[in-house]
Coordinates of C-alpha atoms and ligand atoms in Angstrom, one line a residue:
X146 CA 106.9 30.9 112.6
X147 CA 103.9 30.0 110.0
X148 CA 103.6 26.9 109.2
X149 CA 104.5 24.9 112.1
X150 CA 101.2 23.6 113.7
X151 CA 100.0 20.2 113.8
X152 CA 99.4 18.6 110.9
X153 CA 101.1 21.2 108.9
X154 CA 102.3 19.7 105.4
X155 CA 104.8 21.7 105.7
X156 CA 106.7 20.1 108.9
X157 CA 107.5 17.0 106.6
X158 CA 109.1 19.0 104.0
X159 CA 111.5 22.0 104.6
X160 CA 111.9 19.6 108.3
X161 CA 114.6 22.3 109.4
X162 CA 115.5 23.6 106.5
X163 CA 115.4 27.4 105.5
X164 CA 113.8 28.7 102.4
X165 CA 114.8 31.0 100.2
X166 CA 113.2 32.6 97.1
X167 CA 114.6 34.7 94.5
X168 CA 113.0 36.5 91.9
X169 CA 112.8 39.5 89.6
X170 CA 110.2 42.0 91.5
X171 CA 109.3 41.9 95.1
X172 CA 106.0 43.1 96.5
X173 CA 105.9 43.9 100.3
X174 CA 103.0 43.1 101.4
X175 CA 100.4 46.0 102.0
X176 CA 102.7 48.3 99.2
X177 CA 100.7 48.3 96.1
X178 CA 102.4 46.5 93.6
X179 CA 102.0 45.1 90.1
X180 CA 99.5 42.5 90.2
X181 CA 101.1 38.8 88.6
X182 CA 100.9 34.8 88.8
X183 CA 104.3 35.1 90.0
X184 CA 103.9 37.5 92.7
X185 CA 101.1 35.3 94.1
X186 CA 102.8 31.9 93.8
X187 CA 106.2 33.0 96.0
X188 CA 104.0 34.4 98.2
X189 CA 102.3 31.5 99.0
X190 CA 104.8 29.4 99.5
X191 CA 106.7 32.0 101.7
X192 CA 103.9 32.7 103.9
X193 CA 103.7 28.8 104.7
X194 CA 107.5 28.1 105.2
X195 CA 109.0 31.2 106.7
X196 CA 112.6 32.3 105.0
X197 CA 114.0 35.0 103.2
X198 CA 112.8 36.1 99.6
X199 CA 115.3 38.4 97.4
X200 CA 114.9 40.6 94.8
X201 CA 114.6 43.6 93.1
X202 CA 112.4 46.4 95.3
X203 CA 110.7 48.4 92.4
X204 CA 112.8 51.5 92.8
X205 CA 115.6 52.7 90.4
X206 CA 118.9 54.5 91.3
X207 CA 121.9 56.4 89.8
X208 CA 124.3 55.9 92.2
X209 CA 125.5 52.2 92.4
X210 CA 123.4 49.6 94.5
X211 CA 124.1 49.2 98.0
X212 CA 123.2 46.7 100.9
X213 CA 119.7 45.6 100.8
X214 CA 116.8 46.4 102.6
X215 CA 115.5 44.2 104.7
X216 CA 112.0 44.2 106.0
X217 CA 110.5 41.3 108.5
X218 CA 106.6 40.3 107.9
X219 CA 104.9 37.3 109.0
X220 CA 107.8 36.1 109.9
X221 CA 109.3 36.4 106.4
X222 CA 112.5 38.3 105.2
X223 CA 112.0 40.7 102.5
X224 CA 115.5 41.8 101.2
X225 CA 115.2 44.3 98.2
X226 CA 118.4 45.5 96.2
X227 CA 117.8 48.8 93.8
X228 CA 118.9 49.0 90.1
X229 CA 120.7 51.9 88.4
X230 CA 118.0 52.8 86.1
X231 CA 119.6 52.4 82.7
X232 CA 120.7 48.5 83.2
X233 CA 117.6 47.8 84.7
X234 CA 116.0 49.5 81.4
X235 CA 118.3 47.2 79.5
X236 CA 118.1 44.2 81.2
X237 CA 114.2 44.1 82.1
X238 CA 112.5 45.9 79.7
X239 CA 115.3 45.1 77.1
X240 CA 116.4 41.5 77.4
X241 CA 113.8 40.0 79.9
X242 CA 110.6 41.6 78.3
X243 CA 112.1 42.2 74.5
X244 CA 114.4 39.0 73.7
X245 CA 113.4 36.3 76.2
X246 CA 109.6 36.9 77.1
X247 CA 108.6 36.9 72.8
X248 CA 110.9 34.6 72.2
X249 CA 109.4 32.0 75.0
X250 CA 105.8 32.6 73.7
X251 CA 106.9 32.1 70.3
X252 CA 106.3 35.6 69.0
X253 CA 109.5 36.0 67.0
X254 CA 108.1 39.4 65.3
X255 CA 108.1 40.8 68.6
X256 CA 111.6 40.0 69.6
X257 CA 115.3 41.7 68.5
X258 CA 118.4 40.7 69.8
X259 CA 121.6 43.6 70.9
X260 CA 124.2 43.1 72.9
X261 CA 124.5 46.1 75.3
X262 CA 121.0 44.6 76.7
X263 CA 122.8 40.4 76.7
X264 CA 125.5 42.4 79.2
X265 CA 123.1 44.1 81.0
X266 CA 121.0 40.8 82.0
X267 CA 124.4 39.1 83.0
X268 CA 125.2 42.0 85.4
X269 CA 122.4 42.2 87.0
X270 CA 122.4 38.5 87.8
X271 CA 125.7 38.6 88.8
X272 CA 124.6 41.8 91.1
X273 CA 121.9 39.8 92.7
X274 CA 124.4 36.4 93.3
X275 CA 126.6 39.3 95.4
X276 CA 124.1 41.0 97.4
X277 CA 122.4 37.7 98.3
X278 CA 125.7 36.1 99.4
X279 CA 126.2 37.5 102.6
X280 CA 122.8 36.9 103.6
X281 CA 123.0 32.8 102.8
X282 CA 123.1 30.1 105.7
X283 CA 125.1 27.3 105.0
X284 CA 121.9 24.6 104.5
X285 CA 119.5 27.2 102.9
X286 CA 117.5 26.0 99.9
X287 CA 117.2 28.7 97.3
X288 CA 114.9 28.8 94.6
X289 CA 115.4 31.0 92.2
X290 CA 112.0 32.1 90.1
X291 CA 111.5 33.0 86.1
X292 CA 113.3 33.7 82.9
X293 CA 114.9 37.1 84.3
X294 CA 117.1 35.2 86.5
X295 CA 118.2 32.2 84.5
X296 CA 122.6 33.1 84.7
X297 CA 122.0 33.7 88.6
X298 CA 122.4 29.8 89.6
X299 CA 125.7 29.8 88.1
X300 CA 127.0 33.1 89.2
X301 CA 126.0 31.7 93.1
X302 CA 128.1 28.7 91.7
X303 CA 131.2 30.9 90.8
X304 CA 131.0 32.2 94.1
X305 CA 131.3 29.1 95.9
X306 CA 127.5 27.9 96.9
X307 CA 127.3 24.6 96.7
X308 CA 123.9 23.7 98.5
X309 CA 120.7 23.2 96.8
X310 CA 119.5 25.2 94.0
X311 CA 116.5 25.4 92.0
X312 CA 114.7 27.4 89.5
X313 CA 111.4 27.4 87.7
X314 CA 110.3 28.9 85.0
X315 CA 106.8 30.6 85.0
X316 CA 106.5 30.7 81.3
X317 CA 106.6 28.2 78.6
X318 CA 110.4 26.8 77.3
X319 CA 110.9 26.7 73.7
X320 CA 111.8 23.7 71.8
X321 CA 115.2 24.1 70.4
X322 CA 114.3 25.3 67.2
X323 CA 112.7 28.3 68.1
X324 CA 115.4 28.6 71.2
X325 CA 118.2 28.6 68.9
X326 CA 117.0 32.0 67.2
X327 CA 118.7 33.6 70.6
X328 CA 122.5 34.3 69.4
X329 CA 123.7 33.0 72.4
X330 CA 121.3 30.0 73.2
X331 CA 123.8 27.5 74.3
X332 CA 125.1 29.5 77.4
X333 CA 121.4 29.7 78.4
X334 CA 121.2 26.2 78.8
X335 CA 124.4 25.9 80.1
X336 CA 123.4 28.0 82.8
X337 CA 120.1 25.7 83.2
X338 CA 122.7 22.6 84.2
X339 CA 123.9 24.8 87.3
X340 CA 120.6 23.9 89.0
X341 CA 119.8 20.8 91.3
X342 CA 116.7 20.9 89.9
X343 CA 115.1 23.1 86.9
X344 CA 110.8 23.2 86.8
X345 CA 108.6 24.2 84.5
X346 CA 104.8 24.3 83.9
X347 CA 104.1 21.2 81.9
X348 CA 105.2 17.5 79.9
X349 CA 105.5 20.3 76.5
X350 CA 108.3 22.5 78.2
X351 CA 110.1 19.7 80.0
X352 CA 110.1 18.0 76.5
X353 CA 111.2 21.5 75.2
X354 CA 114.2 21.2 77.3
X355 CA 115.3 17.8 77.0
X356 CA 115.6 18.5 72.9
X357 CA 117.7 21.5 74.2
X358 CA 120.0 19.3 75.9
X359 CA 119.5 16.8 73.2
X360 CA 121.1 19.1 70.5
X361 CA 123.7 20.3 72.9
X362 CA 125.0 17.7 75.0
X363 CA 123.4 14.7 73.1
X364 CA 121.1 12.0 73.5
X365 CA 123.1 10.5 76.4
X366 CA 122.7 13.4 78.9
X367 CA 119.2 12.5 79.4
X368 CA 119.5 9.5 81.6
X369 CA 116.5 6.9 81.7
X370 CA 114.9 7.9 84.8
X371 CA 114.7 11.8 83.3
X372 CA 118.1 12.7 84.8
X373 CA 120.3 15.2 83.2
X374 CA 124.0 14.5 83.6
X375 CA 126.5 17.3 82.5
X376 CA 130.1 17.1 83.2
X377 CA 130.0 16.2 86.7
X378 CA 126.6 17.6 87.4
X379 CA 123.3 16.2 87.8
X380 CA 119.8 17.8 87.6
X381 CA 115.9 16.8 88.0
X382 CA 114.2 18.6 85.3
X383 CA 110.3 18.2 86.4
X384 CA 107.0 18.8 85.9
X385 CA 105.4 21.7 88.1
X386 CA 102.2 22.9 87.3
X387 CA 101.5 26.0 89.2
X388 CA 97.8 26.3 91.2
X389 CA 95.7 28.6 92.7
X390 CA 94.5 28.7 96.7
X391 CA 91.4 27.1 96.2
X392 CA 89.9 27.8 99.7
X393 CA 91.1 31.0 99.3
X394 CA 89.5 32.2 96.5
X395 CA 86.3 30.4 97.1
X396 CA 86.1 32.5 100.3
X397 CA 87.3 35.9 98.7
X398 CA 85.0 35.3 96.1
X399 CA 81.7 34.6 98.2
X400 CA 82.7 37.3 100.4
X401 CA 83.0 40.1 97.6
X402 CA 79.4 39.0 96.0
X403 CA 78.2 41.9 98.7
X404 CA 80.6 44.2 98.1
X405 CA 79.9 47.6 96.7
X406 CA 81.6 47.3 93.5
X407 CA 80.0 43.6 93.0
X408 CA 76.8 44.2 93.4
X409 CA 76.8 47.8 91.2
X410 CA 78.2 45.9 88.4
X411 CA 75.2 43.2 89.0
X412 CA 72.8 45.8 89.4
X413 CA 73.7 47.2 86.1
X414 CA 73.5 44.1 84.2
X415 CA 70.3 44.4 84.3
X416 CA 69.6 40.9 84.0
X417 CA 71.7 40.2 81.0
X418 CA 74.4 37.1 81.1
X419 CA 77.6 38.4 81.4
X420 CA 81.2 36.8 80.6
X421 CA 84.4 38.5 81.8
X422 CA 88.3 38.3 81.1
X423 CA 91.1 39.4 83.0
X424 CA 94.3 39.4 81.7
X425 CA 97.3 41.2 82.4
X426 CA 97.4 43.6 79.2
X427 CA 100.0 41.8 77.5
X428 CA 99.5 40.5 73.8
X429 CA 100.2 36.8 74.7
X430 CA 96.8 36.8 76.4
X431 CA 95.2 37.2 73.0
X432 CA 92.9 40.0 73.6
X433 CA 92.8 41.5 70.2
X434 CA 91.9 38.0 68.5
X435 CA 89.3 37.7 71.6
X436 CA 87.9 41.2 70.9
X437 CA 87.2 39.5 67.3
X438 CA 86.0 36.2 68.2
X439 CA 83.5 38.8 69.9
X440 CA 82.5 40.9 67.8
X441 CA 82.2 37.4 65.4
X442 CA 79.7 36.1 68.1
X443 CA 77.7 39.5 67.8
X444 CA 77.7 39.1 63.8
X445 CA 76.8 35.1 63.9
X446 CA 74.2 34.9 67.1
X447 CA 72.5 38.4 66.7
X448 CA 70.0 37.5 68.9
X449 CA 72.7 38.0 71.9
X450 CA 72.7 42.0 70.9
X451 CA 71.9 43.9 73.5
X452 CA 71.7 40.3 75.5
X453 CA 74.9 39.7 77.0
X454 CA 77.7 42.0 78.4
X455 CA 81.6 41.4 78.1
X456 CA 83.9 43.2 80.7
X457 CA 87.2 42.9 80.0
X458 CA 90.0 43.6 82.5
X459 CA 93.5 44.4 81.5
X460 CA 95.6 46.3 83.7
X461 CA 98.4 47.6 82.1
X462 CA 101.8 46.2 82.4
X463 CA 105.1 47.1 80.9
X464 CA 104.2 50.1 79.7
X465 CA 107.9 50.9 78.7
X466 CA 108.3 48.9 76.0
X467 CA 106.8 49.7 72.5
X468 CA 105.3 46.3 72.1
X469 CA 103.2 47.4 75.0
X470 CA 102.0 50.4 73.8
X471 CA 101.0 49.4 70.4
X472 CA 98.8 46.4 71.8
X473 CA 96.9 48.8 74.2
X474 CA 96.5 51.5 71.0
X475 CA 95.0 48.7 69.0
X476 CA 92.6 46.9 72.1
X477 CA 91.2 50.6 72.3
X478 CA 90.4 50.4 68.1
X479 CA 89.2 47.2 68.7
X480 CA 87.0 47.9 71.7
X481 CA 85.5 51.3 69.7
X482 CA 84.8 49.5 66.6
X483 CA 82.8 46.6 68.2
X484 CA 81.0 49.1 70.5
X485 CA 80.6 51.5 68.0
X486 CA 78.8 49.2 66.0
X487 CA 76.9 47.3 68.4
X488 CA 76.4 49.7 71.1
X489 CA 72.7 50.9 71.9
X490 CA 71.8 53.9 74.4
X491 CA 71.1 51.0 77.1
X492 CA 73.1 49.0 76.8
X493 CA 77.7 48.5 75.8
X494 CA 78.6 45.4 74.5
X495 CA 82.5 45.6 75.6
X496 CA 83.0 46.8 78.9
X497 CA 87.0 47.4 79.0
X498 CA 88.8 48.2 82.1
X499 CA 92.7 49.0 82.3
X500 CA 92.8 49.1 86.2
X501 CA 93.7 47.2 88.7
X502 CA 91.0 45.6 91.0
X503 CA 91.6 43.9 94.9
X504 CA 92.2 40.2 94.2
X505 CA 88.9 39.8 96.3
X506 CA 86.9 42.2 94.3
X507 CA 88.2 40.2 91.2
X508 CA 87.6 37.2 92.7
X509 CA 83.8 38.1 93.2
X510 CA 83.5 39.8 89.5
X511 CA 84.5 36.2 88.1
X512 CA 81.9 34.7 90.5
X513 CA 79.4 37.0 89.2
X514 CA 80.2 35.5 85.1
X515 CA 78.3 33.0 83.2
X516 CA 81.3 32.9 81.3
X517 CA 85.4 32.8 82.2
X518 CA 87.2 33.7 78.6
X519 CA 90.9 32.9 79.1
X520 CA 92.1 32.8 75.3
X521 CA 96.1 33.5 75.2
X522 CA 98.2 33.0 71.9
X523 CA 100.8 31.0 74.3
X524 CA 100.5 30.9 78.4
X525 CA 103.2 28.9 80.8
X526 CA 99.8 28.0 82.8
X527 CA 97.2 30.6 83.2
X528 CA 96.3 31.2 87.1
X529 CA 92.9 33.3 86.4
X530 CA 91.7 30.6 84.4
X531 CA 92.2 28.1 87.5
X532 CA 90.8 31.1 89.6
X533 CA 87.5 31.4 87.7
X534 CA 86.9 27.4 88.2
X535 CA 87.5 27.9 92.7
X536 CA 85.7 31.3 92.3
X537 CA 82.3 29.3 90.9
X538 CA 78.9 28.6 93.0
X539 CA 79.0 24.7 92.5
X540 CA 75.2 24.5 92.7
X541 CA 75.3 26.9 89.1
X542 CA 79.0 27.5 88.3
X543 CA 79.4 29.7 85.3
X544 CA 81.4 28.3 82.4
X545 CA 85.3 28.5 81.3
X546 CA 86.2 29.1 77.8
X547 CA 90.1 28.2 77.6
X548 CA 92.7 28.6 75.2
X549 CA 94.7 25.0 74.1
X550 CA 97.7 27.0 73.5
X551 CA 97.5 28.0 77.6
X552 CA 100.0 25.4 80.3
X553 CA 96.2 25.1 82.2
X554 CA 94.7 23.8 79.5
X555 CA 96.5 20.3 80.7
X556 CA 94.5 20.3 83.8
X557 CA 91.3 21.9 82.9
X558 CA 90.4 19.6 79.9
X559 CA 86.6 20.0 80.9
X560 CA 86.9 23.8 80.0
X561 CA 85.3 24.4 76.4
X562 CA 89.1 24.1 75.1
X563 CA 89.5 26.6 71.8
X564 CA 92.7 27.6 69.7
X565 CA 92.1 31.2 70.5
X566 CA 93.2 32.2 66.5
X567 CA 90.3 31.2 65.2
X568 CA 87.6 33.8 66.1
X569 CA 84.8 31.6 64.5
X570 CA 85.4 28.7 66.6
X571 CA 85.7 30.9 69.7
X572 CA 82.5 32.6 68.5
X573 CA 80.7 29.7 68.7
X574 CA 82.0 28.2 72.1
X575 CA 80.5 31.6 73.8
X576 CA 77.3 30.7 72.0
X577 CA 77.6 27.2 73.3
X578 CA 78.6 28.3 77.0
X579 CA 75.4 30.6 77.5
X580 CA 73.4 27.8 75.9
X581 CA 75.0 25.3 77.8
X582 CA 72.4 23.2 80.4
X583 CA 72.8 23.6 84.4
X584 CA 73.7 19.4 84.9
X585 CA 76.7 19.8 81.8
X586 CA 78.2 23.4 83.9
X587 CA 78.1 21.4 87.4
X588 CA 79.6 18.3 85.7
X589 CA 82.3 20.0 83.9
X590 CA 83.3 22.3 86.7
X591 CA 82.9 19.3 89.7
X592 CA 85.9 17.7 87.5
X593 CA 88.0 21.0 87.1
X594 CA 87.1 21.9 91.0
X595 CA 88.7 18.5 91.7
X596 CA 91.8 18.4 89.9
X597 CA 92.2 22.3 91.1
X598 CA 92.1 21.2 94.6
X599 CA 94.6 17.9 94.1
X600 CA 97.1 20.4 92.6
X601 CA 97.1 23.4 94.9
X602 CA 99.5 26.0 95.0
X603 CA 100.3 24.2 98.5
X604 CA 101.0 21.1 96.5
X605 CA 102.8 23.0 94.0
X606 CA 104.9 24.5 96.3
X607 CA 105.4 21.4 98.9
X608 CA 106.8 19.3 95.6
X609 CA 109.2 21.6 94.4
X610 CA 111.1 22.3 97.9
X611 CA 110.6 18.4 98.3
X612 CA 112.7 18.0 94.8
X613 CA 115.2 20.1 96.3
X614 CA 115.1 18.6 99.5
X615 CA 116.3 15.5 97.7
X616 CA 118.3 16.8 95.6
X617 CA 120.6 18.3 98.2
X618 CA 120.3 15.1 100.2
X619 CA 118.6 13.8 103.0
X620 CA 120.3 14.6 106.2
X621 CA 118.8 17.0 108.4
X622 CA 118.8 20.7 108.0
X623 CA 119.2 23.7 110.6
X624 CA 117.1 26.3 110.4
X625 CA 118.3 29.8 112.1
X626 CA 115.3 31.8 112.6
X627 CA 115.7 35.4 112.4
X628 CA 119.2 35.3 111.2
X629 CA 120.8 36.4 108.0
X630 CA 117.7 39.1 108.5
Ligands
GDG220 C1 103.0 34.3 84.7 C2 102.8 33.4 83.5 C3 101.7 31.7 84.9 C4 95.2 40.1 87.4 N1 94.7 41.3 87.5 C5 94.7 41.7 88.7 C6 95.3 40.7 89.5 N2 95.5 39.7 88.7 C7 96.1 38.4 89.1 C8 95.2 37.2 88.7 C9 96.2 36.1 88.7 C10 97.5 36.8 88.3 O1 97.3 38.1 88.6 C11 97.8 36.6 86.8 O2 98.4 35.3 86.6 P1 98.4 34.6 85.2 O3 98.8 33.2 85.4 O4 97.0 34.7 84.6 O5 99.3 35.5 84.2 P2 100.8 36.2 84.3 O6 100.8 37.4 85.1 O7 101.3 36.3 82.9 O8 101.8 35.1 85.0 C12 101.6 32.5 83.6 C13 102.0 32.6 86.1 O9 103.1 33.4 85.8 C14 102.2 31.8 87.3 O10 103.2 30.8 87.2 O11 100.4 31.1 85.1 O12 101.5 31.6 82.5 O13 102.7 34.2 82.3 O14 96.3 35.6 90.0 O15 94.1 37.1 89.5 N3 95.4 40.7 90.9 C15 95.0 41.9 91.5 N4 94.5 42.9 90.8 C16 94.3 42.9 89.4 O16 93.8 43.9 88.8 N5 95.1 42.0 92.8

């Protein structure tokens, strides 16, 4: 079992106790699967605690769901269920990515509410409460991951769990008056209050929260220690702020500078500075206001023309919903215009890439940047900004320009911190960051490298499953390994 040996951090915290993780999309490992913070995060914390992790497989059916599949690796339980493809439509691509997702980031143009798609979300949680059943133990710890699954807690309620239960959300929580757009806002916090304990990214969401509770339950449902008492329930709503694998990816990253796809790219630099983004195509991460801040730069400092080299990384995601597609269409106008204009026969201004890369290989490309632009409109915490600080050389660490409106932003106050709508401002931090002196880029990344390390996604993970620990009491737990799998 991983995470056993001596002086494991995780002996003191699950003690006996099984884990188990539930969220929307399961990778396997080795199977090539979307790329995504939340991907990586559960998969951290599974590798180091052994247990079972849920959820849906990737594949879509049209006969009705059966048993799951269950797969064993690394001494971890993957059980994937399948969806009947026109619920899963409507409940992922139409309530998880079309109500909740735009709504959560604050983008109410991009969100529309119908029913059909409200029902669909319900059944599918209620579908994943039955085909996890059978495969709980009685002292299991579940936590359930991210804004697809928020009814699933009480549905697991209905049916009679009563252990410890715990969910966190990925992405940021809305203060009630932007939450209170969604017709039926009220059950979603209700169903919130079915958790032991409820997580989210930072102090802003948790705050979020409480004025949801505030407004529905009133004042005196927040207790003084941060408590939240319901009827006869109580819950710890906390602070979690998701990190990266430091060690990790400072080994994947000095590993991949002599790789064959790092060093071509350096090659053809051809000693120009060079500042990269990757982001998940998604228009959250700002890329169209980034692709003008750019072109701003080009305009203001035109003595970086033919100087300095962007590549931009955006594998697509969601490419099933409309939003999706219109944000690629105009990220390719953008991209032409500013290369069109700039472009010389030597030399591209916008490198732009919509294709997945080995974490690794990433990893290395960020090494290779003076500059790390992370500039979403809204972020829960941004992991590939806290990977471009571990990916750095120390001795001459390139430099991380980082949206205020991203969750890392928190942490990584020694990042030139921009609100990514105003392309002049961010114009002028890229001039500042390939002007900036080699004793200011090792100072500000010493004190992002430090916090980074303090807040780990080991420490992210060992807090939460302590929370839940507590929350489901103190005695000792049994773990049976191997069953249930
Ligand atoms: C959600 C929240 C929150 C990217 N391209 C490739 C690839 N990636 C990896 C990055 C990074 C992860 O995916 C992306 O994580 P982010 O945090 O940047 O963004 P979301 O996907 O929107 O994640 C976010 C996160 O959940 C965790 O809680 O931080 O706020 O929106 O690790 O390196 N990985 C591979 N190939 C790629 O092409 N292998």
């Amino acid at each position: 079992m991983p995470g056993g040996g001596i002086g494991d951090p995780w002996e003191s915290v699950t003690g006996m106790s099984r884990l188990v993780c539930v969220s929307n999309r399961i990778s396997l490992p080795r199977k090539s699967a979307a790329p995504g913070g939340l991907a990586v995060g559960v998969l951290s914390a599974l590798k180091r605690t052994g247990g079972l992790w849920f959820g849906w497989g990737g594949e879509t059916t049209d006969e009705p769901p059966g048993d799951p599949d269950l797969h064993i690796r690394e001494g971890v339980t993957y059980a994937t269920v399948d969806l009947r493809k026109r619920e899963f439509d409507l409940y992922y691509n139409g309530y998880a990515n079309q109500v909740l997702w735009p709504l959560f980031h604050y983008f109410l143009r991009g969100m529309r509410y119908n029913v059909e798609e409200r029902d669909a979300y319900e059944s599918v949680n209620r579908l994943f409460a039955q085909k996890l059943l059978p495969l709980l133990q009685p002292r299991d710890l579940i936590w359930v991951h991210d804004y697809h699954l928020i009814p699933l807690g009480r549905h697991l309620r209905e049916m009679g769990v009563s252990g410890p239960l715990g969910f966190f959300l990925h992405i940021p929580f809305p203060n009630i008056e932007m939450l209170r757009v969604l017709p039926p806002y009220a059950e979603l916090l209700r169903d919130l209050t079915h958790y032991d304990v409820v997580g989210f990214q930072t102090e802003n969401d948790l705050k979020a929260f409480y004025s949801g509770i505030e407004h529905l339950f009133g004042a005196e449902a927040i207790r003084g220690d941060g408590r939240v008492r319901v009827g006869d329930r109580t819950l710890r709503a906390e602070v979690f702020p998701i990190g990266v694998d430091v060690v990790t990816v400072q080994n994947e990253a000095m590993e991949a500078m002599s790789s064959d796809v790092v060093r071509r790219m350096y090659d053809s630099l051809m000693g120009r500075q060079l500042m990269v983004g990757v982001d998940r195509l998604d228009y959250s991460k700002g890329l169209v206001e980034r692709f003008s801040a750019y072109q701003h730069f080009l305009e203001t400092y035109p003595e970086n023309v033919g100087r300095i080299t962007y590549m931009q990384i955006a594998p697509l995601s969601r490419s099933d919903v409309k939003a999706y597609v219109e944000i690629r269409q105009s990220l390719e106008q953008a991209a032409g215009r500013t290369n069109g204009r700039f472009a010389d026969t030597d030399w591209t201004p916008i490198r732009y890439l919509n294709r997945n890369f080995p974490h690794a290989t990433l990893m290395g490309l960020l090494r290779s940047a003076h500059v790390g632009i992370v500039t979403p409109l809204r972020d829960g915490m941004n992991l590939v900004a806290k990977e471009f600080v571990a990916a750095q050389n120390p001795d001459d660490p390139g430099v991380l320009i980082l949206s205020n409106l991203a969750g890392a932003a928190r942490e990584l106050g020694s990042a030139l911190l921009v609100n990514p709508y105003d392309s002049r401002a961010v114009g002028h931090a890229i001039q500042a960051a390939l002007a900036m002196p080699l004793p200011e880029r090792r100072e500000r990344h010493a004190a992002m490298l430090q916090i980074l390390k303090r807040n780990d996604i080991a420490a992210w993970s060992r807090r939460f499953i302590e929370a839940l620990e507590k929350a489901g009491g103190s005695e000792p737990r049994v773990r049976a390994v191997g069953k249930g799998s």
